[in-house]
Coordinates of C-alpha atoms and ligand atoms in Angstrom, one line a residue:
M1 CA 127.0 112.1 80.4
N2 CA 128.0 108.3 80.6
T3 CA 128.0 107.8 84.4
L4 CA 130.0 104.6 84.0
T5 CA 132.9 106.2 82.4
D6 CA 135.7 106.9 84.9
S7 CA 136.6 110.7 85.0
P8 CA 140.0 110.9 85.8
G9 CA 141.1 112.5 89.3
D10 CA 137.4 112.7 90.4
A11 CA 137.3 109.4 92.1
L12 CA 137.9 109.2 95.7
W13 CA 138.0 105.4 95.7
H14 CA 139.2 102.8 93.4
V15 CA 138.2 99.4 93.6
L16 CA 140.4 96.5 92.3
G17 CA 139.0 93.1 92.0
A18 CA 135.6 92.5 90.4
G19 CA 134.4 89.4 92.3
A20 CA 131.5 89.3 94.4
M21 CA 133.4 91.2 97.4
G22 CA 135.0 93.8 94.8
C23 CA 131.2 94.4 93.4
L24 CA 129.6 94.5 96.9
W25 CA 132.1 96.9 98.3
A26 CA 132.3 99.2 95.2
A27 CA 128.4 99.1 95.3
R28 CA 128.3 100.2 99.0
L29 CA 131.1 103.0 98.6
W30 CA 129.1 104.4 95.8
Q31 CA 126.0 104.4 98.1
H32 CA 127.9 106.1 100.7
P33 CA 127.1 110.0 100.3
P34 CA 128.1 112.2 98.6
R35 CA 127.3 109.6 95.8
E36 CA 128.3 109.4 92.2
Q37 CA 131.8 109.6 90.3
R38 CA 133.5 108.8 93.5
V39 CA 134.1 105.3 93.0
T40 CA 135.7 103.5 90.0
L41 CA 136.1 99.7 89.6
L42 CA 139.4 98.9 87.9
L43 CA 139.0 95.9 85.4
R44 CA 141.7 93.9 84.1
S45 CA 140.7 93.5 80.5
Q46 CA 139.0 95.7 77.7
Q47 CA 136.3 92.8 77.2
A48 CA 135.5 93.0 81.1
L49 CA 134.8 96.7 80.7
V50 CA 132.7 96.5 77.5
D51 CA 130.7 93.7 79.2
Y52 CA 130.4 95.9 82.4
R53 CA 129.1 98.9 80.4
E54 CA 126.7 96.7 78.4
H55 CA 125.2 95.7 81.8
G56 CA 124.6 99.3 82.7
G57 CA 126.5 99.1 86.2
L58 CA 126.1 96.9 89.0
A59 CA 123.0 95.0 90.6
L60 CA 123.0 95.0 94.3
E61 CA 120.6 92.7 96.0
A62 CA 120.3 93.2 99.8
P63 CA 120.3 90.4 102.3
V64 CA 117.4 88.1 102.9
G65 CA 115.3 88.4 99.8
G66 CA 116.0 92.1 99.7
A67 CA 115.3 94.4 96.7
V68 CA 117.6 94.8 93.8
V69 CA 119.0 98.2 93.1
Q70 CA 121.1 99.2 90.3
V71 CA 124.4 100.9 91.1
P72 CA 126.3 102.8 88.4
V73 CA 129.6 102.6 89.5
A74 CA 132.0 103.8 87.0
A75 CA 134.8 101.7 85.5
A76 CA 138.1 101.7 83.8
L77 CA 140.9 99.6 82.6
S78 CA 143.4 99.1 85.6
S79 CA 146.2 99.7 83.1
A80 CA 144.9 102.8 81.9
P81 CA 147.0 106.0 82.5
G82 CA 145.6 108.4 85.0
P83 CA 146.5 110.7 88.1
A84 CA 147.7 109.0 91.4
L85 CA 145.0 107.0 93.0
R86 CA 143.7 108.5 96.4
N87 CA 142.1 105.6 98.1
L88 CA 142.5 102.1 96.9
L89 CA 140.5 99.2 98.1
V90 CA 142.0 95.7 97.1
A91 CA 139.5 93.1 96.8
T92 CA 140.9 90.4 94.9
K93 CA 141.7 86.9 96.1
S94 CA 145.0 86.7 98.3
Q95 CA 146.9 85.1 95.5
D96 CA 146.0 87.8 92.9
V97 CA 146.9 90.9 95.1
A98 CA 150.5 91.2 94.0
A99 CA 149.6 91.3 90.4
A100 CA 146.5 93.6 90.9
L101 CA 148.8 96.2 92.7
A102 CA 151.5 95.8 90.0
S103 CA 148.8 96.7 87.4
V104 CA 148.2 100.0 89.0
Q105 CA 151.7 100.5 89.9
H106 CA 151.8 103.7 87.5
R107 CA 149.1 105.2 89.6
L108 CA 150.4 104.7 93.1
D109 CA 152.1 107.5 95.0
T110 CA 153.3 108.1 98.6
D111 CA 149.9 109.5 99.4
T112 CA 148.0 106.6 98.0
R113 CA 146.2 104.8 100.7
I114 CA 145.8 101.1 100.3
V115 CA 143.2 99.1 102.0
L116 CA 143.2 95.3 101.9
L117 CA 140.3 92.9 102.2
Q118 CA 141.7 89.6 102.1
N119 CA 141.3 86.3 104.2
G120 CA 144.6 85.6 106.1
V121 CA 147.4 87.5 107.3
R122 CA 150.3 86.8 104.6
V123 CA 149.4 89.4 102.1
Q124 CA 148.6 91.9 104.8
R125 CA 152.2 91.2 106.3
E126 CA 153.7 91.4 102.8
I127 CA 152.1 94.5 101.6
T128 CA 152.6 96.4 104.7
A129 CA 156.3 95.7 104.6
Q130 CA 156.2 96.5 100.7
F131 CA 154.5 100.0 101.0
G132 CA 155.3 100.9 104.5
P133 CA 153.1 100.5 107.7
N134 CA 151.5 104.1 107.4
R135 CA 150.2 103.5 103.8
V136 CA 148.4 100.3 104.3
W137 CA 145.2 99.3 106.2
C138 CA 143.6 96.0 106.6
L139 CA 139.8 95.5 106.6
S140 CA 138.6 92.2 108.4
T141 CA 135.1 91.3 107.3
S142 CA 132.5 89.0 107.8
H143 CA 130.3 90.1 105.3
G144 CA 129.1 87.4 102.8
A145 CA 128.7 88.1 99.1
W146 CA 128.0 85.9 96.0
R147 CA 127.3 86.6 92.5
R148 CA 123.8 85.8 91.0
A149 CA 124.8 86.7 87.5
P150 CA 127.7 88.8 85.9
W151 CA 127.6 92.1 87.8
H152 CA 124.8 91.1 89.9
V153 CA 125.9 90.7 93.5
V154 CA 124.0 89.5 96.6
H155 CA 124.9 90.7 99.8
A156 CA 124.3 87.3 101.3
G157 CA 125.0 87.8 105.0
A158 CA 125.3 91.2 106.8
G159 CA 128.2 91.1 109.2
T160 CA 130.8 93.6 110.5
A161 CA 134.1 94.9 109.4
W162 CA 137.0 96.0 111.2
L163 CA 139.6 98.7 110.2
G164 CA 143.1 99.0 111.3
Q165 CA 146.8 99.1 110.4
L166 CA 149.2 96.1 111.1
A167 CA 152.5 97.7 112.2
A168 CA 151.2 101.3 112.7
S169 CA 148.8 102.8 115.2
D170 CA 147.6 106.5 113.9
A171 CA 144.1 106.6 115.1
A172 CA 143.4 109.9 113.6
Q173 CA 144.6 108.6 110.1
T174 CA 142.3 105.5 110.5
R175 CA 139.4 107.6 111.7
A176 CA 140.0 110.0 108.6
L177 CA 139.6 106.9 106.4
L178 CA 136.7 105.4 108.3
D179 CA 134.8 108.6 107.3
L180 CA 135.2 107.7 103.7
L181 CA 133.9 104.3 104.2
P182 CA 130.3 103.3 104.4
A183 CA 130.7 102.6 108.1
Q184 CA 127.0 102.4 108.9
A185 CA 125.7 100.3 105.8
M186 CA 128.8 97.8 106.4
H187 CA 129.1 98.1 110.2
I188 CA 132.7 99.1 110.2
G189 CA 134.6 99.9 113.3
M190 CA 138.1 100.7 114.0
D191 CA 140.5 98.2 115.7
A192 CA 143.8 99.3 117.1
H193 CA 144.8 95.5 117.4
I194 CA 143.7 94.4 113.9
A195 CA 146.6 92.0 113.8
T196 CA 144.9 89.9 116.6
R197 CA 141.7 89.9 114.7
L198 CA 143.5 89.0 111.5
W199 CA 145.5 86.1 113.1
Q200 CA 142.3 84.9 114.8
K201 CA 140.3 84.7 111.6
F202 CA 143.4 83.2 109.8
A203 CA 143.3 80.4 112.4
V204 CA 139.6 79.8 112.0
N205 CA 139.9 79.7 108.2
C206 CA 142.7 77.0 108.6
A207 CA 140.6 74.9 110.7
V208 CA 137.3 75.1 108.5
N209 CA 137.9 75.9 104.8
S210 CA 140.1 72.9 103.6
L211 CA 138.2 70.5 105.7
T212 CA 134.7 71.6 104.2
V213 CA 136.4 70.7 100.9
V214 CA 137.5 67.2 102.1
H215 CA 134.1 66.6 103.3
D216 CA 132.3 68.5 100.5
C217 CA 129.9 70.2 103.1
A218 CA 128.5 73.3 104.5
N219 CA 130.3 74.6 107.6
G220 CA 128.0 73.4 110.2
E221 CA 128.2 69.8 109.0
L222 CA 131.8 69.7 110.3
L223 CA 130.3 69.9 113.9
Q224 CA 127.5 67.4 112.9
R225 CA 129.3 64.4 110.8
P226 CA 131.0 61.7 112.9
E227 CA 133.4 61.3 110.1
A228 CA 134.5 65.0 110.2
R229 CA 134.4 66.0 113.8
P230 CA 137.6 64.2 115.2
T231 CA 139.7 65.5 112.5
L232 CA 138.2 69.2 113.0
E233 CA 139.0 69.0 116.8
A234 CA 142.8 67.5 116.1
L235 CA 143.0 70.2 113.6
I236 CA 142.0 72.9 115.9
D237 CA 144.6 71.5 118.4
E238 CA 147.5 71.5 115.9
I239 CA 146.9 74.9 114.6
D240 CA 146.5 76.4 118.3
Q241 CA 149.8 74.8 119.4
L242 CA 151.7 76.2 116.3
L243 CA 150.4 79.7 116.7
R244 CA 151.2 79.5 120.3
A245 CA 154.8 78.6 119.4
L246 CA 155.2 81.2 116.6
P247 CA 156.8 84.4 118.0
E248 CA 155.0 86.7 115.4
V249 CA 151.6 85.7 116.5
P250 CA 149.9 87.6 119.4
A251 CA 148.1 85.7 122.1
L252 CA 144.7 84.8 120.7
P253 CA 141.4 83.9 122.3
D254 CA 140.4 80.3 122.8
L255 CA 140.6 78.7 119.3
H256 CA 138.1 75.6 120.1
A257 CA 135.5 78.2 121.2
S258 CA 136.3 80.5 118.2
V259 CA 135.8 77.7 115.7
H260 CA 132.7 76.3 117.3
D261 CA 131.0 79.7 117.3
V262 CA 131.8 80.6 113.7
L263 CA 130.5 77.2 112.7
T264 CA 127.3 77.4 114.6
A265 CA 126.7 81.1 113.4
T266 CA 127.5 80.1 109.7
A267 CA 126.2 76.4 109.9
A268 CA 124.6 76.8 106.4
N269 CA 127.1 78.7 104.6
V270 CA 129.3 77.0 102.0
S271 CA 132.9 78.3 102.9
S272 CA 134.7 80.5 100.3
T273 CA 137.4 77.9 99.6
L274 CA 134.6 75.1 98.7
Q275 CA 132.7 77.6 96.5
D276 CA 135.9 78.2 94.9
V277 CA 136.7 74.4 94.4
R278 CA 133.1 73.9 93.1
A279 CA 133.5 76.6 90.6
G280 CA 136.8 75.4 89.5
R281 CA 138.6 78.5 90.8
P282 CA 142.0 78.6 92.5
T283 CA 141.7 78.5 96.2
E284 CA 143.3 80.7 98.8
L285 CA 144.8 77.7 100.7
E286 CA 148.3 78.7 100.0
H287 CA 147.5 81.6 102.0
L288 CA 145.7 79.9 105.0
N289 CA 147.1 76.2 105.6
G290 CA 150.1 76.6 103.0
Y291 CA 151.2 79.9 104.9
L292 CA 150.7 78.1 108.5
L293 CA 152.9 75.4 107.1
S294 CA 155.6 77.5 105.8
L295 CA 155.7 79.4 109.1
A296 CA 156.0 76.1 111.0
E297 CA 158.7 74.8 108.6
A298 CA 160.6 78.1 109.3
H299 CA 160.5 77.5 113.0
G300 CA 161.5 73.5 112.7
L301 CA 157.8 72.8 114.0
A302 CA 155.7 69.7 112.4
A303 CA 152.4 70.4 111.3
P304 CA 151.3 66.9 109.8
L305 CA 147.5 67.5 109.9
N306 CA 148.0 70.8 108.0
A307 CA 150.2 69.1 105.5
Q308 CA 147.9 66.1 104.9
L309 CA 145.1 68.5 104.4
L310 CA 146.7 70.4 101.7
Q311 CA 147.5 66.9 100.3
A312 CA 143.8 65.8 100.6
V313 CA 142.4 69.1 98.7
A314 CA 145.2 68.9 95.9
Q315 CA 143.8 65.3 95.4
R316 CA 140.3 66.3 95.4
T317 CA 140.8 69.5 93.1
G318 CA 143.3 67.6 90.9
L319 CA 146.0 70.3 91.6
A320 CA 149.5 69.7 92.5
G321 CA 150.1 69.3 96.1
R322 CA 153.2 71.3 97.8
Ligands
LIG1 O1 135.5 83.1 106.4 C1 134.9 82.1 106.2 C2 135.3 81.7 104.8 O2 134.2 80.9 104.0 O3 136.2 81.9 104.1 C3 134.1 81.3 106.9 C4 134.5 81.9 108.3 C5 134.7 79.8 107.0 C6 132.7 81.4 106.8 O4 132.2 80.7 105.8

């Protein structure tokens, strides 16, 4: 039997999004016992499917020069017909979530559990509102991944992940879902206050990601470079004040300390946004500083530094600003 072929109805998990994160999670889900035929990677095009099968599945490289293992996750076209999906992990970039979910619309029913893996909080709020608070979970993760070659993913930084619901708090349901996830391998815990965690990460990403593009530097250099540091601190102040003024945002831990901790812990990392810019891919900034700016405008609040940064990134990448 071709183990890379989806056997409809069998898969416990389907993964949408075949970037580094999607491949990493698909591989880790496949490794979670009991294995095989329980995870299917949903691909957008026939060409990608052929290419994937020719490669013979995923190659997963463990952190810190670790071994490479072959992981024969099944794959199928997202548009193909099939029974209702049981558990769907959405691992696309934020800006692609709506289209990705639309591509599997015909396989979603009221029992399908949707797990979102994106940065930010906008998609999580929108999809929770669209599908209902009991059907959507958020995974907030600090795991790092990048692709060494097509279908070869490196699990770059072993981090943690937190699972919770944005607008519901059914601990038993979340526990049941956690049992189906590779909790040990991916250090996943349950978080009854996932909203706070998502907003905090959103705030950190707003302070870090666009600035690394403007200065074209690794995360830690934002603390070291004299031309970057004052903007970083002023930006943190602006984000902090905005988030305190927005009624939908819960109380967050000290933002200066959070940003400094992340920059120190990930000093050598190239932010996901700078990686996107260097690879000529669209960035998630509309879901980070862009979303913050929209929320500020909706509440009549000024956000001049965030606006300037978006402009500066747009100039750098040659894309239209807002
Ligand atoms: O989440 C990140 C990202 O790059 O998107 C940070 C925290 C900035 C680490 O690189």
